[in-house]
CSV table of C-alpha atoms in Angstrom, one decimal:
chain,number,residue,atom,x,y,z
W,1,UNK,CA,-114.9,47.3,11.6
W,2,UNK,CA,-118.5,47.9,10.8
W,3,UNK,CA,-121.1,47.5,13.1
W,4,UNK,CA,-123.2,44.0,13.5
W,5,UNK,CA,-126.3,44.4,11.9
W,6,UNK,CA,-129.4,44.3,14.4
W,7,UNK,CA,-132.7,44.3,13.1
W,8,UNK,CA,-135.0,46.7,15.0
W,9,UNK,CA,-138.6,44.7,14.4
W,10,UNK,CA,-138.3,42.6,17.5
W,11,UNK,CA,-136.2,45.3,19.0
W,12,UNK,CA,-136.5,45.0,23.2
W,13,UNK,CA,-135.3,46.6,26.9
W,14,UNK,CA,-132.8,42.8,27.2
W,15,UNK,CA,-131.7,43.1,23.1
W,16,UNK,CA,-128.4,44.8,24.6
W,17,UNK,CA,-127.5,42.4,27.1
W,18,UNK,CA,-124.3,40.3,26.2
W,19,UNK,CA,-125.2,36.5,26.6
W,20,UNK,CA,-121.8,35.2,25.8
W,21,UNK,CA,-120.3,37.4,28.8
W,22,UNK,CA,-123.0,36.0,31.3
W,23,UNK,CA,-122.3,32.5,29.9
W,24,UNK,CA,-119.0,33.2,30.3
W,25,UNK,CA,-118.9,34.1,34.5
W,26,UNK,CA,-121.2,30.9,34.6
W,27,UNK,CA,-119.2,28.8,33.4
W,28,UNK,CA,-115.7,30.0,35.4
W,29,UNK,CA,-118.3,29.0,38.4
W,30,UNK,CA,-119.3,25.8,37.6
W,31,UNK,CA,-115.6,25.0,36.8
W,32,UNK,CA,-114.3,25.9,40.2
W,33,UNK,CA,-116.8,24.3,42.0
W,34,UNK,CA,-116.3,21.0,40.1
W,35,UNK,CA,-112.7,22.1,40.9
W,36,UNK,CA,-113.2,22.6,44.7
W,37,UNK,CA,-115.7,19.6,44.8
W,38,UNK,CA,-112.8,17.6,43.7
W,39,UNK,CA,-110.1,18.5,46.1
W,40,UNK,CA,-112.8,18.2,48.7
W,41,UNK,CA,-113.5,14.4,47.9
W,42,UNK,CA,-109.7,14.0,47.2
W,43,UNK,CA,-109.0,15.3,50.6
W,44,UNK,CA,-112.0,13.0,52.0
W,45,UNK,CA,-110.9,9.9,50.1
W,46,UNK,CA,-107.1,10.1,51.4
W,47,UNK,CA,-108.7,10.7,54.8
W,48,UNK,CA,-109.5,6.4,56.2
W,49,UNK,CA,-111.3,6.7,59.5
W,50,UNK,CA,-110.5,2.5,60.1
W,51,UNK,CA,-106.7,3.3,59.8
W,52,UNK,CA,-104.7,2.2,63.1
W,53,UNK,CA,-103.1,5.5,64.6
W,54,UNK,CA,-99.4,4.3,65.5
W,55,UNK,CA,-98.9,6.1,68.7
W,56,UNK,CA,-95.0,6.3,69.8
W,57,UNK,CA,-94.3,4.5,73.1
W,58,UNK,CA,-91.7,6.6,75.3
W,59,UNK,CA,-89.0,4.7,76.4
W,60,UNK,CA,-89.1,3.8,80.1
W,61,UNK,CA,-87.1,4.9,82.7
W,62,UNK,CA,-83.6,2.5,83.2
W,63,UNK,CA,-81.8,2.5,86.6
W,64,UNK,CA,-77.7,1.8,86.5
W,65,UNK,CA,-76.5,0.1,88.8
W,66,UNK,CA,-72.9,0.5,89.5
W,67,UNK,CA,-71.0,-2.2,91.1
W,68,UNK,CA,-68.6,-1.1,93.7
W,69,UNK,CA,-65.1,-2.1,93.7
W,70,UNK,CA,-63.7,-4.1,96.6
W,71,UNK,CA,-61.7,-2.2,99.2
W,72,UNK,CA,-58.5,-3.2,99.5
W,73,UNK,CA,-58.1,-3.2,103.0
W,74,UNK,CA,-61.2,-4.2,105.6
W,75,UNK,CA,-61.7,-2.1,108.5
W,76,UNK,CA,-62.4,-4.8,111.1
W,77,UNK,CA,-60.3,-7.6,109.6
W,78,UNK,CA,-58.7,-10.4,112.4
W,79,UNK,CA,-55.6,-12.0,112.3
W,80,UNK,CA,-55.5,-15.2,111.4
W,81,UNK,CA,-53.0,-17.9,113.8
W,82,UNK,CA,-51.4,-20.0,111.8
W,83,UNK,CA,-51.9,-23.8,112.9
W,84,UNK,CA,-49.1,-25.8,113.3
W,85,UNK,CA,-49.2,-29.7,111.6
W,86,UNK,CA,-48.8,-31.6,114.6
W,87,UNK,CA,-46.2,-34.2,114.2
W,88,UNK,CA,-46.4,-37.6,116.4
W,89,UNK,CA,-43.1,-37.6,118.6
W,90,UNK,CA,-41.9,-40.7,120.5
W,91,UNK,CA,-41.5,-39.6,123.4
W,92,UNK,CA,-38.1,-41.5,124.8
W,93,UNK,CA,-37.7,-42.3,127.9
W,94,UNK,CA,-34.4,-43.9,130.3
W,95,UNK,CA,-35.4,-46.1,132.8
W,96,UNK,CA,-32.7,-47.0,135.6
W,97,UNK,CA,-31.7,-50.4,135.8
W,98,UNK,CA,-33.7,-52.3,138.2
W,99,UNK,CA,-31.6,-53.4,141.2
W,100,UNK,CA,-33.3,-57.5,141.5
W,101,UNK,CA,-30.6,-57.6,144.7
W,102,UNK,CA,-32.5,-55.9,146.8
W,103,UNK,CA,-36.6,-56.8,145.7
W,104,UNK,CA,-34.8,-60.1,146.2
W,105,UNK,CA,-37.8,-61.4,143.8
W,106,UNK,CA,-37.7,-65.0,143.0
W,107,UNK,CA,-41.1,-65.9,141.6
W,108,UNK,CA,-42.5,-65.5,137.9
W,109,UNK,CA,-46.1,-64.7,137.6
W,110,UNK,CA,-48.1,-65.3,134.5
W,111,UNK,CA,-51.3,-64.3,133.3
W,112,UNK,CA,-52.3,-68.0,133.5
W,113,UNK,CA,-51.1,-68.1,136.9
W,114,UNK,CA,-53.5,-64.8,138.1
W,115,UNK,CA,-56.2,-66.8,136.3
W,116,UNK,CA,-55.7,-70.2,138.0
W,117,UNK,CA,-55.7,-68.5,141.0
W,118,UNK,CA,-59.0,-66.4,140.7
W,119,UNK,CA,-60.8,-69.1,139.4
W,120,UNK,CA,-61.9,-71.8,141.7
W,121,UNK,CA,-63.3,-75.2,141.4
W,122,UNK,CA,-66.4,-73.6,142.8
W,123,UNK,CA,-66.8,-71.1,140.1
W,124,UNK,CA,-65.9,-73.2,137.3
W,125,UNK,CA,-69.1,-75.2,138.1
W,126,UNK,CA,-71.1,-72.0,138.4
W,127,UNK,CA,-69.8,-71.0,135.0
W,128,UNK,CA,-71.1,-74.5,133.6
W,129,UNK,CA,-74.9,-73.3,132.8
W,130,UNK,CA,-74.5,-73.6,129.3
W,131,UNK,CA,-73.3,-69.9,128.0
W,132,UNK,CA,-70.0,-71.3,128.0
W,133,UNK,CA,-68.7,-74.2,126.0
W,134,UNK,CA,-65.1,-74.7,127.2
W,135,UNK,CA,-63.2,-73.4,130.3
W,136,UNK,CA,-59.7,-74.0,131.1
W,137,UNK,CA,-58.0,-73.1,133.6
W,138,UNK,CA,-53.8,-74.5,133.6
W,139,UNK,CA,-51.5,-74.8,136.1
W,140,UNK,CA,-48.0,-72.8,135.2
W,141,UNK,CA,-46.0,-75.7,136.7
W,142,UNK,CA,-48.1,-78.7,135.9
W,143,UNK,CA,-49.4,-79.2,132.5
W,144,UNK,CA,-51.5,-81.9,133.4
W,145,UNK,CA,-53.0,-80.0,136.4
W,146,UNK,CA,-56.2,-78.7,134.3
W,147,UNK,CA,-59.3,-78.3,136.1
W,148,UNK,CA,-62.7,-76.8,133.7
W,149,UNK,CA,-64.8,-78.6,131.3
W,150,UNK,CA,-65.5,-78.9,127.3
W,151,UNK,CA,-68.1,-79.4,125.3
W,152,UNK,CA,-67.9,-81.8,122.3
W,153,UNK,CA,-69.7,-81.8,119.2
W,154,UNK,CA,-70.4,-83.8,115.8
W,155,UNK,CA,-70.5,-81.4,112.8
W,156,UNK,CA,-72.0,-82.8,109.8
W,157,UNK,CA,-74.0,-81.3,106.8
W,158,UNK,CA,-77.7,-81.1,106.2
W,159,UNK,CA,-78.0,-84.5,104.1
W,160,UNK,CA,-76.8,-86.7,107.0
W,161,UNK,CA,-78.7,-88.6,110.0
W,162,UNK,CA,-77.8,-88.8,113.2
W,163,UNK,CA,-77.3,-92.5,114.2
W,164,UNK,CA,-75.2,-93.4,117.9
W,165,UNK,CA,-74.6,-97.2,116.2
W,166,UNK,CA,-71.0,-98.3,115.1
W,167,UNK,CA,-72.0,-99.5,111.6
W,168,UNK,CA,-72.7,-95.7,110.8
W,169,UNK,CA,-69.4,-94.7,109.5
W,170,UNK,CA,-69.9,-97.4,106.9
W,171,UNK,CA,-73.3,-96.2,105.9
W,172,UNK,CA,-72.5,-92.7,106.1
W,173,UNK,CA,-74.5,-91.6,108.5
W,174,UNK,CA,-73.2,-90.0,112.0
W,175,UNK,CA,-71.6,-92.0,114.7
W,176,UNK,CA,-71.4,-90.1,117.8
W,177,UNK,CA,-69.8,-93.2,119.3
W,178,UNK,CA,-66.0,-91.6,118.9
W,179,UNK,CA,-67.0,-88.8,121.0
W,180,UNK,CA,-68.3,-90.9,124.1
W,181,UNK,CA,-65.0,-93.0,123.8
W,182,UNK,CA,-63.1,-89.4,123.6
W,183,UNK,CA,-65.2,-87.8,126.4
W,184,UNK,CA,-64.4,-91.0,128.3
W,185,UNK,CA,-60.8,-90.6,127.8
W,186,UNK,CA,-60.7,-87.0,128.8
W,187,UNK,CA,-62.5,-87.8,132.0
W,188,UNK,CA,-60.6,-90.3,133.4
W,189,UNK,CA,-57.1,-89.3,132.4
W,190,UNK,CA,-57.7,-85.1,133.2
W,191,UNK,CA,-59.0,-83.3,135.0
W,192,UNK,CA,-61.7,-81.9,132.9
W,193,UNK,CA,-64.9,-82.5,132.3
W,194,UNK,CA,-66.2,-83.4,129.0
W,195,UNK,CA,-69.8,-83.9,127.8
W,196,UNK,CA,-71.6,-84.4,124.6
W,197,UNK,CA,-72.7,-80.7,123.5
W,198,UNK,CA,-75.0,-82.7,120.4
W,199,UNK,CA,-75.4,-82.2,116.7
W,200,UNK,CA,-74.8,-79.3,114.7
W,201,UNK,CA,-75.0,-78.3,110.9
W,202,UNK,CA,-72.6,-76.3,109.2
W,203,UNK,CA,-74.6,-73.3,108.9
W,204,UNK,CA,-75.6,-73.1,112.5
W,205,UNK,CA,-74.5,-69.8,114.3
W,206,UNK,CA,-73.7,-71.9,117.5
W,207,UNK,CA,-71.1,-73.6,115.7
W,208,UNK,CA,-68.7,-70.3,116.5
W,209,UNK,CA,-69.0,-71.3,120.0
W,210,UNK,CA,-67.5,-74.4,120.1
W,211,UNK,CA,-63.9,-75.0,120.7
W,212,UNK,CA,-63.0,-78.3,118.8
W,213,UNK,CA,-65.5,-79.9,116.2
W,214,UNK,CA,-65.3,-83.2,114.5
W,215,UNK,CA,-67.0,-82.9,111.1
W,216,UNK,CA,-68.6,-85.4,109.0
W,217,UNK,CA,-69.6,-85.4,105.4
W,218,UNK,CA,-68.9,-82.4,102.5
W,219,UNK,CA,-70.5,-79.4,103.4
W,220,UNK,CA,-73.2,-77.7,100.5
W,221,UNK,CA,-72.1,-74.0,99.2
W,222,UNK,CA,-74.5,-72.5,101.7
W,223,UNK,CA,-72.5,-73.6,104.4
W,224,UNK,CA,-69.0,-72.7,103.2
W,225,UNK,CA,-68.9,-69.5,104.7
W,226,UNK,CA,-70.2,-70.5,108.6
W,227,UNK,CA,-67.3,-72.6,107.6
W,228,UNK,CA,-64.6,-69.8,107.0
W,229,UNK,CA,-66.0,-68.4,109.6
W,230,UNK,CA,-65.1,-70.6,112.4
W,231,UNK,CA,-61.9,-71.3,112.0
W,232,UNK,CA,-61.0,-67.5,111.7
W,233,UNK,CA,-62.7,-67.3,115.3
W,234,UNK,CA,-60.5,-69.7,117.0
W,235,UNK,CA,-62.0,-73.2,116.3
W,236,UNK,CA,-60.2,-76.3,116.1
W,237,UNK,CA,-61.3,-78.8,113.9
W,238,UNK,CA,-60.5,-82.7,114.3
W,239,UNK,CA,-61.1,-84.0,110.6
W,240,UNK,CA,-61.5,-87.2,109.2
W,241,UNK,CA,-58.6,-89.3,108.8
W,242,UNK,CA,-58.1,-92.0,105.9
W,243,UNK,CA,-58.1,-95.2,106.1
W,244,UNK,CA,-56.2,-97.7,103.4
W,245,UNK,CA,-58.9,-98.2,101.2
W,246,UNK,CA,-59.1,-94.9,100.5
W,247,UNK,CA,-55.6,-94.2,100.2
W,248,UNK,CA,-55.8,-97.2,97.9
W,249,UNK,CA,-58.6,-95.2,95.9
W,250,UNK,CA,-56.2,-92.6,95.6
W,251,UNK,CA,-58.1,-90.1,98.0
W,252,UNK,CA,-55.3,-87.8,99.4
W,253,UNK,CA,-56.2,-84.5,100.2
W,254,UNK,CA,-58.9,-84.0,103.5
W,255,UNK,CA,-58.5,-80.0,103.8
W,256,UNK,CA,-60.4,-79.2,100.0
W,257,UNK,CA,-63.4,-77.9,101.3
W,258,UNK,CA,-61.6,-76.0,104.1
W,259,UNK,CA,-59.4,-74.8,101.4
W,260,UNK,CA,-61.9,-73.7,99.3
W,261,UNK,CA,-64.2,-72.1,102.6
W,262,UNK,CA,-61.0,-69.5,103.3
W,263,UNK,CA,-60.8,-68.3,100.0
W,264,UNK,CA,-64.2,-67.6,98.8
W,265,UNK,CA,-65.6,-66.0,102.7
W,266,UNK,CA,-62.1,-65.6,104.2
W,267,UNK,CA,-60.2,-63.5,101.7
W,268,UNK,CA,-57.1,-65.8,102.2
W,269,UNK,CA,-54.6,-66.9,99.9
W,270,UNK,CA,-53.5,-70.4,100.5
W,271,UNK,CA,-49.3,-70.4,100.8
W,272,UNK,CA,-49.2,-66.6,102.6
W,273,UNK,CA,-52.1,-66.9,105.0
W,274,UNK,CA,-53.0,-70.5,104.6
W,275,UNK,CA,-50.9,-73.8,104.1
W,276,UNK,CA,-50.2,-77.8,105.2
W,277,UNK,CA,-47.2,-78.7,107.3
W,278,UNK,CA,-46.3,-81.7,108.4
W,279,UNK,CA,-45.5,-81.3,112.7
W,280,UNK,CA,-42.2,-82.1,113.6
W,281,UNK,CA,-41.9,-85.2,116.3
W,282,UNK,CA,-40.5,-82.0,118.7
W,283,UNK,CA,-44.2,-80.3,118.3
W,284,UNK,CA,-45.8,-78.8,121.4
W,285,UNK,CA,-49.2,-80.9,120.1
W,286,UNK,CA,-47.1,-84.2,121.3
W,287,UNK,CA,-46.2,-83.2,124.5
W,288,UNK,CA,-49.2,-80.9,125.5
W,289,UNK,CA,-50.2,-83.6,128.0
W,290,UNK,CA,-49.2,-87.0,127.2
W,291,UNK,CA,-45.0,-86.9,126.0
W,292,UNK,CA,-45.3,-88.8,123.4
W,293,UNK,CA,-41.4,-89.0,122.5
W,294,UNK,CA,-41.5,-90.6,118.8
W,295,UNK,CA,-44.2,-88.3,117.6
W,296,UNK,CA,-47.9,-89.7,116.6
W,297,UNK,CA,-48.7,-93.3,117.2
W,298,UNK,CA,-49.0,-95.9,114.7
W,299,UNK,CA,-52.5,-96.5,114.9
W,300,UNK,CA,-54.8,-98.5,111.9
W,301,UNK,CA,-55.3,-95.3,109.7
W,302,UNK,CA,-53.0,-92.4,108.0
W,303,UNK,CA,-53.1,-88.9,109.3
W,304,UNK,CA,-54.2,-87.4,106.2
W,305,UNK,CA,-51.8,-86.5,103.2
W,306,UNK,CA,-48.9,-89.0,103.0
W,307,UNK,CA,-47.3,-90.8,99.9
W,308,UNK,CA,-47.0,-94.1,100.9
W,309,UNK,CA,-48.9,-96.8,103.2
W,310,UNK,CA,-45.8,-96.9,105.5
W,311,UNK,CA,-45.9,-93.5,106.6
W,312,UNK,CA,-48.8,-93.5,109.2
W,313,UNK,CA,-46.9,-91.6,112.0
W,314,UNK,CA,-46.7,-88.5,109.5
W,315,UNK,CA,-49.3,-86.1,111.0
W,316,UNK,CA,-50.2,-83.0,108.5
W,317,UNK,CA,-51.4,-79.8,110.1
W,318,UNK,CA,-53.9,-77.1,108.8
W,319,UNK,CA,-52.7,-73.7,110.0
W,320,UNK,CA,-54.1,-70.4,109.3
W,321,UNK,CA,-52.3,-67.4,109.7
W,322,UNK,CA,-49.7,-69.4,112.3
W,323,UNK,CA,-52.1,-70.8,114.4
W,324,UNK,CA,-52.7,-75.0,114.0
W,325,UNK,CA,-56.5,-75.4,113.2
W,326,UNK,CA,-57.0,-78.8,112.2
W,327,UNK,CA,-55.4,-82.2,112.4
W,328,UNK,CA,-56.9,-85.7,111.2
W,329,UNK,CA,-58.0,-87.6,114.0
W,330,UNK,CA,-56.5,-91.5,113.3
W,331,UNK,CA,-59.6,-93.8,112.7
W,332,UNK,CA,-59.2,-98.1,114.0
W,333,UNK,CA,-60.2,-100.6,111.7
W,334,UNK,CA,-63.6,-99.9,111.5
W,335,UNK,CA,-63.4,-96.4,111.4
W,336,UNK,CA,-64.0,-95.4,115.3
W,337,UNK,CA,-61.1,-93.8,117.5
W,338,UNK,CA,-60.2,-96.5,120.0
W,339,UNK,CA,-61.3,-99.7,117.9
W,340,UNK,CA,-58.4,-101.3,116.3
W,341,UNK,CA,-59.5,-105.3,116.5
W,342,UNK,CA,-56.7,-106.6,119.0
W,343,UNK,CA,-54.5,-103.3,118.1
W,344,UNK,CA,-53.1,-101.5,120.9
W,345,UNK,CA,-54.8,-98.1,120.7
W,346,UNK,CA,-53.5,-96.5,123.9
W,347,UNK,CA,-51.2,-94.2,122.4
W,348,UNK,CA,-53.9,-93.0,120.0
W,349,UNK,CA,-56.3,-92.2,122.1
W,350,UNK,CA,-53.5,-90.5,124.0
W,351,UNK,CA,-52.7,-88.5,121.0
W,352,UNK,CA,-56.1,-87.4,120.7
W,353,UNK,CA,-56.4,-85.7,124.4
W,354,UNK,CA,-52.8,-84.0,123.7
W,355,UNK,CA,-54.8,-82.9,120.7
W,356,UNK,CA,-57.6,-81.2,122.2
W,357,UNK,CA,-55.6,-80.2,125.2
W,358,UNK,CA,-53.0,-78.0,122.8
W,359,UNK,CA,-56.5,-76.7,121.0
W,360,UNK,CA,-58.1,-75.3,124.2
W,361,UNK,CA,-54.6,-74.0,125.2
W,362,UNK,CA,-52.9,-72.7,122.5
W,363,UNK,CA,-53.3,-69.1,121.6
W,364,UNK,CA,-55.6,-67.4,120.0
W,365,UNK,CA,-57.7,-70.1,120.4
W,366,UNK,CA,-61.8,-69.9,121.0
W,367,UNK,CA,-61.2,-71.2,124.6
W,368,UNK,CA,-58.4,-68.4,125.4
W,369,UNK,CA,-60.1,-65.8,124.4
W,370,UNK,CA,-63.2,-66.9,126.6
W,371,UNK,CA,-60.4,-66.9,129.5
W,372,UNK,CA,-59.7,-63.6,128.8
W,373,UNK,CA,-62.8,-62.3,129.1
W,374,UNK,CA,-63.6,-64.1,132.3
W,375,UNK,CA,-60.4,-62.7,133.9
């Protein structure tokens, strides 16, 4: 290959040097450092200072706990005694046959007997202070030996008056004028003492206190359960009797608000632990002082429930749970015990004191409970 021609006018020292080769190592330096500039800012780029560094939380230390299995036998364990169920066992005993020969015994004591005897006529007028309503003390072998005293009273509700004239069983009001005749009676044909203890509502707590009680007029609701109240605590009520014009009106029935006081405040069911009797003529109530032989007395008025107008000496009884607690009370003409206009009312009236003698003495009676308790 021939030789480049090279003209020698503006020949010089640098005409020799090779430009394309200098160019040449210039430009293999400029592309590495663009090349190595560019990784650099790559590398810086991929580099972000605000990143998060996610630092790796170790796992903390656990502790096992392992649950030790019951022994199966205690080192300190008691015995246990086994307790017996205890079993109630009648004890039986034989008692030798007394020999009555030889105690040569020929007396009978009673509890009535220890009581007349410790109770004097002195001390039954201490005990009359007013904390006591009845005392009664009998005689075993004389029923009308009585010595003690009684307190009457007039029940009625809160709508009635008290009023001591004789027209107040036709107005409606309260006659106390049976209980002076009755408290007369009782005085001179006992021996007891009987006074005029005063009025009383239904509702009044001293009502329980009372031995007998002769009620007047219907009782409100309120009063129902004093009511129930006192005949389950041994009282003795002498009820209202009726007379022909009621009977006439066809009125029958005298124990409906008794009735109806024992089953809403007593619990009672009338026929098991409630009911009316009639009283047989042989009934201690005849013969408890006065012996009345033929039963009750003909008087002017019924005894309560009968069927016809002919059957006066039919005499009905209230009893509760056995015991007699009330009886109508025959009424004279004009409605009082005692007044009968020309009528012979002895035998009523005598009928009345056997009543309230067999209240005060019967028991479970209000009065012989009291005797009890002053034993």
């Amino acid at each position: 290959m021939s030789k480049k021609w090279v003209s020698t006018r503006f020949a010089s020292p640098t005409q020799g040097f090779g430009l394309d080769v200098l160019v040449s190592h210039l430009r293999k330096g400029f592309v590495l450092s663009v090349a190595l500039a560019s990784a650099i800012h790559l590398v810086v780029v991929g580099i972000n200072p605000f990143a998060e560094a996610e630092k790796k939380i170790s796992r903390p230390l656990t502790t096992k706990f392992i649950k030790r299995q019951p022994r199966l036998s205690k080192p300190l364990e008691l015995r246990k005694i086994p307790k017996f169920k205890r079993q109630m066992i009648r004890r039986q005993m034989r008692m030798a046959a007394a020999r009555m020969d030889q105690v040569q015994a020929t007396a009978v004591f009673s509890m009535r007997s220890i009581i007349a005897r410790s109770i004097g006529a002195t001390k039954i007028n201490a005990l009359d202070t007013g904390r006591y309503r009845a005392v009664v003390v009998q005689n075993p072998n004389d029923k009308q030996g009585l010595k003690g005293f009684i307190k009457l009273a007039r029940v009625h509700s809160m709508g009635f008056v008290i009023d001591g004239s004789s027209e107040a069983a036709a107005t409606g009001s309260l006659n106390i004028q049976e209980i002076d005749i009755i408290c007369d009676m009782i005085n001179e044909w006992t021996g007891l003492r009987a006074d005029f203890a005063g009025s009383f509502t239904f509702d009044d707590e001293r009502l329980l206190e009372i031995p007998i009680i002769m009620p007047q007029g219907t009782p409100t609701e309120g009063e129902l359960q004093n009511m129930a109240r006192y005949l389950l605590g041994g009282g003795f009520v002498l009820l209202e009797g009726l007379n022909r014009d009621q009977v006439r009106q066809g009125l029958r029935d005298i124990y409906g608000v008794w009735r109806e006081a024992l089953e809403k405040y007593g619990g009672l069911i009338e026929g098991r632990d409630f009911y009316i009797a009639r009283l047989p003529d042989d009934h201690p109530l005849f013969s408890a002082y006065f012996d009345l032989g033929a039963g009750a007395p003909r008087g002017a008025s019924g005894f309560g429930m009968f069927t016809s107008l002919s059957d006066f000496n039919v005499v009905q009884g209230f009893f509760v749970k056995g015991r007699l607690v009330a009886v109508p009370r025959p009424l004279g003409y004009d409605g009082i015990i005692g007044h009968g206009n020309g009528v012979e009312t002895t035998r009523i009236l005598q009928f009345v004191v056997n009543t309230i003698i067999y209240a005060l003495t019967q028991e479970g009676s209000t009065t012989q409970r009291l005797m009890q308790m002053v034993n």
